[in-house]
Structures are given as structure tokens and as C-alpha cells.
CSV table of C-alpha atoms in Angstrom, one decimal:
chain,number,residue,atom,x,y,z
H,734,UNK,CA,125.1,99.6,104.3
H,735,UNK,CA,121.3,99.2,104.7
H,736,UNK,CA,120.8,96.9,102.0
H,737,UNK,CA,124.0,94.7,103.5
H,738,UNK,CA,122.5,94.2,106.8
H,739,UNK,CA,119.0,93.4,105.4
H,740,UNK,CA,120.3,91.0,103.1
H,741,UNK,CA,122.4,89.1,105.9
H,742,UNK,CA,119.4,89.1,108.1
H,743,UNK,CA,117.1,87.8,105.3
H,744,UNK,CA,119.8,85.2,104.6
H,745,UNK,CA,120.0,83.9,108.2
H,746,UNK,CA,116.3,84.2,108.4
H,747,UNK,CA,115.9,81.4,105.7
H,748,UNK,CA,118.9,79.6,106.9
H,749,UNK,CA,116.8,79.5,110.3
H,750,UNK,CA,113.5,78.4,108.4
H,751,UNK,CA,115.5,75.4,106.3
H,752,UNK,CA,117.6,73.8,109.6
H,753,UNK,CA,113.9,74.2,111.5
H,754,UNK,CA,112.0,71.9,108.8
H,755,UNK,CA,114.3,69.3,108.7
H,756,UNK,CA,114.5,68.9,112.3
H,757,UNK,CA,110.8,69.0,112.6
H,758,UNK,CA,111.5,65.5,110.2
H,759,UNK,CA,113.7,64.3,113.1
H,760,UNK,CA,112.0,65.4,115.8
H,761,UNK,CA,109.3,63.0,114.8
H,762,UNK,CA,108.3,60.1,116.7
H,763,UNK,CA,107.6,56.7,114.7
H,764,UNK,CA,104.0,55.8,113.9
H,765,UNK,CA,103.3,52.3,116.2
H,766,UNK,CA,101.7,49.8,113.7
H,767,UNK,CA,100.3,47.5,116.7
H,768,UNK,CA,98.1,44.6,114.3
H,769,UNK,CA,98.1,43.2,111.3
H,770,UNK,CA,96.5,40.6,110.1
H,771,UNK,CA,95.6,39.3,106.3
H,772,UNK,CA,93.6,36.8,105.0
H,773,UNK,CA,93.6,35.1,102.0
H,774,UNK,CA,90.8,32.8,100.9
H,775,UNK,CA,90.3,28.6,100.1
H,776,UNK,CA,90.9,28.2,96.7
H,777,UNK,CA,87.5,25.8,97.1
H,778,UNK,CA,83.9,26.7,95.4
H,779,UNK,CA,82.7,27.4,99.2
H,780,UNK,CA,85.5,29.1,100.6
H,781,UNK,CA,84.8,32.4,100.4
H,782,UNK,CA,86.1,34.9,97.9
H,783,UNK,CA,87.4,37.8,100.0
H,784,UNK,CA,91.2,38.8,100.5
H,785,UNK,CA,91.7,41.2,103.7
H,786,UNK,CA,94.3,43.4,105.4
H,787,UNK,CA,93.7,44.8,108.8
H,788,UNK,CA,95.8,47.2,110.4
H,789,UNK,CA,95.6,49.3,113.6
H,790,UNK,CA,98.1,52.7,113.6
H,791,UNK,CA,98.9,55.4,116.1
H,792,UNK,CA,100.7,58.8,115.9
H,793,UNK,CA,102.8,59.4,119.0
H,794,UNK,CA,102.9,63.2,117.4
H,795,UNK,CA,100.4,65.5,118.5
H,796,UNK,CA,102.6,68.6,118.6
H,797,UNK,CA,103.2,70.9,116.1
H,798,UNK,CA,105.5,69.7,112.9
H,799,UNK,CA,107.2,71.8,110.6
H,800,UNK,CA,104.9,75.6,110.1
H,801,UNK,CA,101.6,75.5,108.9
H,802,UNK,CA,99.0,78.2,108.5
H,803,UNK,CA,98.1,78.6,112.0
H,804,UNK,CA,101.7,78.0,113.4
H,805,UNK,CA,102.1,74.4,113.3
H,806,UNK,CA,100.1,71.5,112.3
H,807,UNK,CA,98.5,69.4,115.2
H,808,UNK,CA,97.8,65.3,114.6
H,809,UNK,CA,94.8,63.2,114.9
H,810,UNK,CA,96.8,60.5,118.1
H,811,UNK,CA,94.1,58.6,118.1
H,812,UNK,CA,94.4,54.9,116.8
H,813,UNK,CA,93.2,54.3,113.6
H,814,UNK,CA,92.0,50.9,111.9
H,815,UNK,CA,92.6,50.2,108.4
H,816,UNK,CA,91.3,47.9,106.2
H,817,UNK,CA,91.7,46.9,102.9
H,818,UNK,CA,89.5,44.1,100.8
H,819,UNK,CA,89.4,42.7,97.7
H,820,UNK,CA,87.7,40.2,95.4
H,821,UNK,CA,90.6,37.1,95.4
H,822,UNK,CA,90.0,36.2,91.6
H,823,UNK,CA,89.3,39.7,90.4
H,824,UNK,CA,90.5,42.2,91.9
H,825,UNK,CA,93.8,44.2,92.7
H,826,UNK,CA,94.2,45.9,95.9
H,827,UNK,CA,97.2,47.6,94.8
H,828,UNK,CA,97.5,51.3,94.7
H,829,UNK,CA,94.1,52.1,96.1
H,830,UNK,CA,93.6,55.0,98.9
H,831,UNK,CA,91.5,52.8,101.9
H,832,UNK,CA,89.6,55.0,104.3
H,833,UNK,CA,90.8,54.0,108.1
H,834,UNK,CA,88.3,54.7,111.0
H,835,UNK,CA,89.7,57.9,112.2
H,836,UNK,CA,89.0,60.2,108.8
H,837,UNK,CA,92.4,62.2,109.0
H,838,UNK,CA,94.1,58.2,108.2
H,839,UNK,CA,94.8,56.4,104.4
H,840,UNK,CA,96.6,53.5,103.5
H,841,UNK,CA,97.6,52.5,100.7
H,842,UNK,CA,98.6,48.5,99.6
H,843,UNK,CA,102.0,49.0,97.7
H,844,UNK,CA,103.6,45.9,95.6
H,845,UNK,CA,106.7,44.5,97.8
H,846,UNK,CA,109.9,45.3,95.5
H,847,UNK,CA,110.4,41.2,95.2
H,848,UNK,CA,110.1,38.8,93.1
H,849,UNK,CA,107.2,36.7,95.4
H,850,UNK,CA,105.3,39.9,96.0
H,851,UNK,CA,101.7,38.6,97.2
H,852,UNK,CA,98.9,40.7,98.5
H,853,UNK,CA,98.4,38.9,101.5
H,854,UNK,CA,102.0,37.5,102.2
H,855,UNK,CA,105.1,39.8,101.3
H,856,UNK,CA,103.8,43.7,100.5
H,857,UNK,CA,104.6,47.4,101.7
H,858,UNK,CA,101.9,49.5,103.2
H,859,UNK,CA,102.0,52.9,102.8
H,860,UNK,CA,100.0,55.1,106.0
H,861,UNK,CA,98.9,58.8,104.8
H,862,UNK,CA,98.0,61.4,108.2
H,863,UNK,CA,96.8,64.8,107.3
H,864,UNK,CA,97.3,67.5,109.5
H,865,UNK,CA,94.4,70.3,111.0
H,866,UNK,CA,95.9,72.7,108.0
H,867,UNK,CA,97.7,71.7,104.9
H,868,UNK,CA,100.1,69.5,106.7
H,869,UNK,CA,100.9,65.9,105.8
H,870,UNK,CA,102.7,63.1,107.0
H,871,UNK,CA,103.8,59.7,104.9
H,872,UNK,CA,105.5,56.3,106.2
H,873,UNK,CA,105.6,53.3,104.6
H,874,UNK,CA,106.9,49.9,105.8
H,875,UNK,CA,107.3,46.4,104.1
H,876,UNK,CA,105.5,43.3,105.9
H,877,UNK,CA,106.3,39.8,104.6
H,878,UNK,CA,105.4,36.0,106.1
H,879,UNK,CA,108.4,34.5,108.2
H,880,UNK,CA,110.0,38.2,108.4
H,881,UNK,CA,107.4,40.1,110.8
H,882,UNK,CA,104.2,38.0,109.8
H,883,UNK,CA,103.7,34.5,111.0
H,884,UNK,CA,100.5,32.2,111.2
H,885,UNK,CA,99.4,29.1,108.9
H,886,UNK,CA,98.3,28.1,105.8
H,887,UNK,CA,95.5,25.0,106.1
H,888,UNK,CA,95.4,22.4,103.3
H,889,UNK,CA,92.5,24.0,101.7
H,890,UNK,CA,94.4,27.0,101.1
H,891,UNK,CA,93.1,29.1,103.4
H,892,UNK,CA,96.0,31.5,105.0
H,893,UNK,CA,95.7,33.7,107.9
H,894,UNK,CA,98.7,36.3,108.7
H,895,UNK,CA,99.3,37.9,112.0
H,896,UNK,CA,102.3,40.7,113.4
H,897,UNK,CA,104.9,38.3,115.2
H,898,UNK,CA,104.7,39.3,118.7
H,899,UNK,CA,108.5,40.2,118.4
H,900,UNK,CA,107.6,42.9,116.5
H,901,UNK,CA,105.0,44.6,118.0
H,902,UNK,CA,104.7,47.6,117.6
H,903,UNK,CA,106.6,47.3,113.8
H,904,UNK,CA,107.9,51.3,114.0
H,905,UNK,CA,107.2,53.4,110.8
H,906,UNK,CA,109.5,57.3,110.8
H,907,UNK,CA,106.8,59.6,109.2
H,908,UNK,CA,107.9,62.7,106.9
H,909,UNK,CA,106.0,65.8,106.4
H,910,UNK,CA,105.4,66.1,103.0
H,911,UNK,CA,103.4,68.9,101.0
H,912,UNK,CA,100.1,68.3,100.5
């Protein structure tokens, strides 16, 4: 009869312990992606040689999510800006872990699942947020010229990329993840 009982109440325990980390999921509030801005070179001698992405974040989140070590992970809620820079002609900036100003922050420049992917024009960004434990959180959201990007391109080929107003702040639903 003992060994019933405990079972049961082992059993409901872990039921309990599942239902409670997927809501923690839920009970997330979107990251606020407030700027971006890119900027791609002239393709003249003199016009620099540099391609950039900025990007200012925020977590809405500083309570607990999901259990950690010491009951529940707390959240860096202060903005963060991100950057990301490349050589134009030589290098990649795809799939590299960029440092943001606030040290708990990474993002990550993804290749856009299109056939026009460019690094500066259509791409996914992908925002890392560790917790004060072993806690981690992980959105990612696609960005892309005439969808949530506008600005110009001059005749030199210069191109600069900013968030459309419309879509400020562009919303990204963070999951906790195991780090």
C-alpha cells in the first residue's frame, strides 16, 4: 500500500515539474528588438570596406524562469547593443557568436532561409541571454529590406538599412533552453 501511494505521489510530483516548465515557456514576455540598422559598403576603391549590423535588445523578464540551481534563474533587463562587422570582400559574418555590451547577451548572424539571402538585406538574427545559474534563453527573428527594414541604396552602392518605424519594437518569444 506504501509503495502505491509513493509511486502516485512521485508520479504527480513529475507531472507537476513538466506542466511547470512549459508554462514558464509561456509565461515569457518577448524580447523588444528596438534598432537595427546595417550597412553595406560602395563597391568603389574609396568606399570603405566594412559591412555592419547594429542591434539594441531588451528582456522584459527579470523574474524567475523555469528552476535553476538557486530556485529560479533571474535576467540581465538591461538593454543590450549588438554588433556584428565584417570585411565586405572577405569575410563571412555568418554563424559567429558577437559579444553585445551587456556580457550576459550573443547574437548570432544566421543565413535567411531564401533564395536572396544577403548579409545586410534579408537575414535571421539569432539573440542568446544566459541566466545568473545555468539558465538560457534563445529567440531568433528574420529581418529583410521592404518587410521590416527600409532605407536607400545610393548609386555608388552604398546601402544603409534601418527598423521601419511600424515595427518597432520587432517582438522575439524567447525559450529556455539547456545550457
Amino acid at each position: 500500500m506504501n509503495l502505491t501511494k509513493f509511486i502516485i505521489t512521485f508520479a504527480s510530483l513529475l507531472n507537476l515539474a513538466k506542466s511547470q516548465e512549459c508554462q514558464s515557456n509561456e509565461e515569457l514576455e518577448p524580447w523588444q528588438v528596438t534598432r537595427v540598422e546595417t550597412h553595406s559598403p560602395a563597391l568603389r576603391p574609396d568606399g570603405g570596406n566594412s559591412s555592419s549590423i547594429l542591434v539594441t535588445i531588451e528582456n522584459p523578464n527579470p523574474t524567475p524562469a523555469g528552476t535553476g540551481s538557486n530556485g529560479g534563474a533571474t535576467f540581465d533587463t538591461s538593454p543590450a547593443n549588438c554588433t556584428a562587422q565584417w570585411l565586405t570582400t572577405s569575410e563571412s559574418p555568418y554563424d559567429i557568436s558577437y559579444d553585445c555590451t551587456e556580457a550576459t547577451w550573443k547574437m548570432e548572424v544566421l543565413k535567411a532561409n531564401s533564395t536572396s539571402a544577403s548579409p545586410t538585406e534579408n537575414f535571421d538574427l539569432k539573440f542568446t541571454l544566459k541566466g545568473n545559474g545555468t539558465e538560457v534563453l534563445v529567440g531568433r527573428e528574420h529581418f529583410e529590406v521592404w518587410g521590416n527594414l527600409e532605407g536607400t541604396c545610393g548609386g555608388s552602392g552604398v546601402c544603409n538599412w534601418y527598423l521601419k518605424e511600424s515595427n518597432n519594437p520587432v517582438l522575439i518569444q524567447p525559450t529556455a533552453v539547456a545550457s
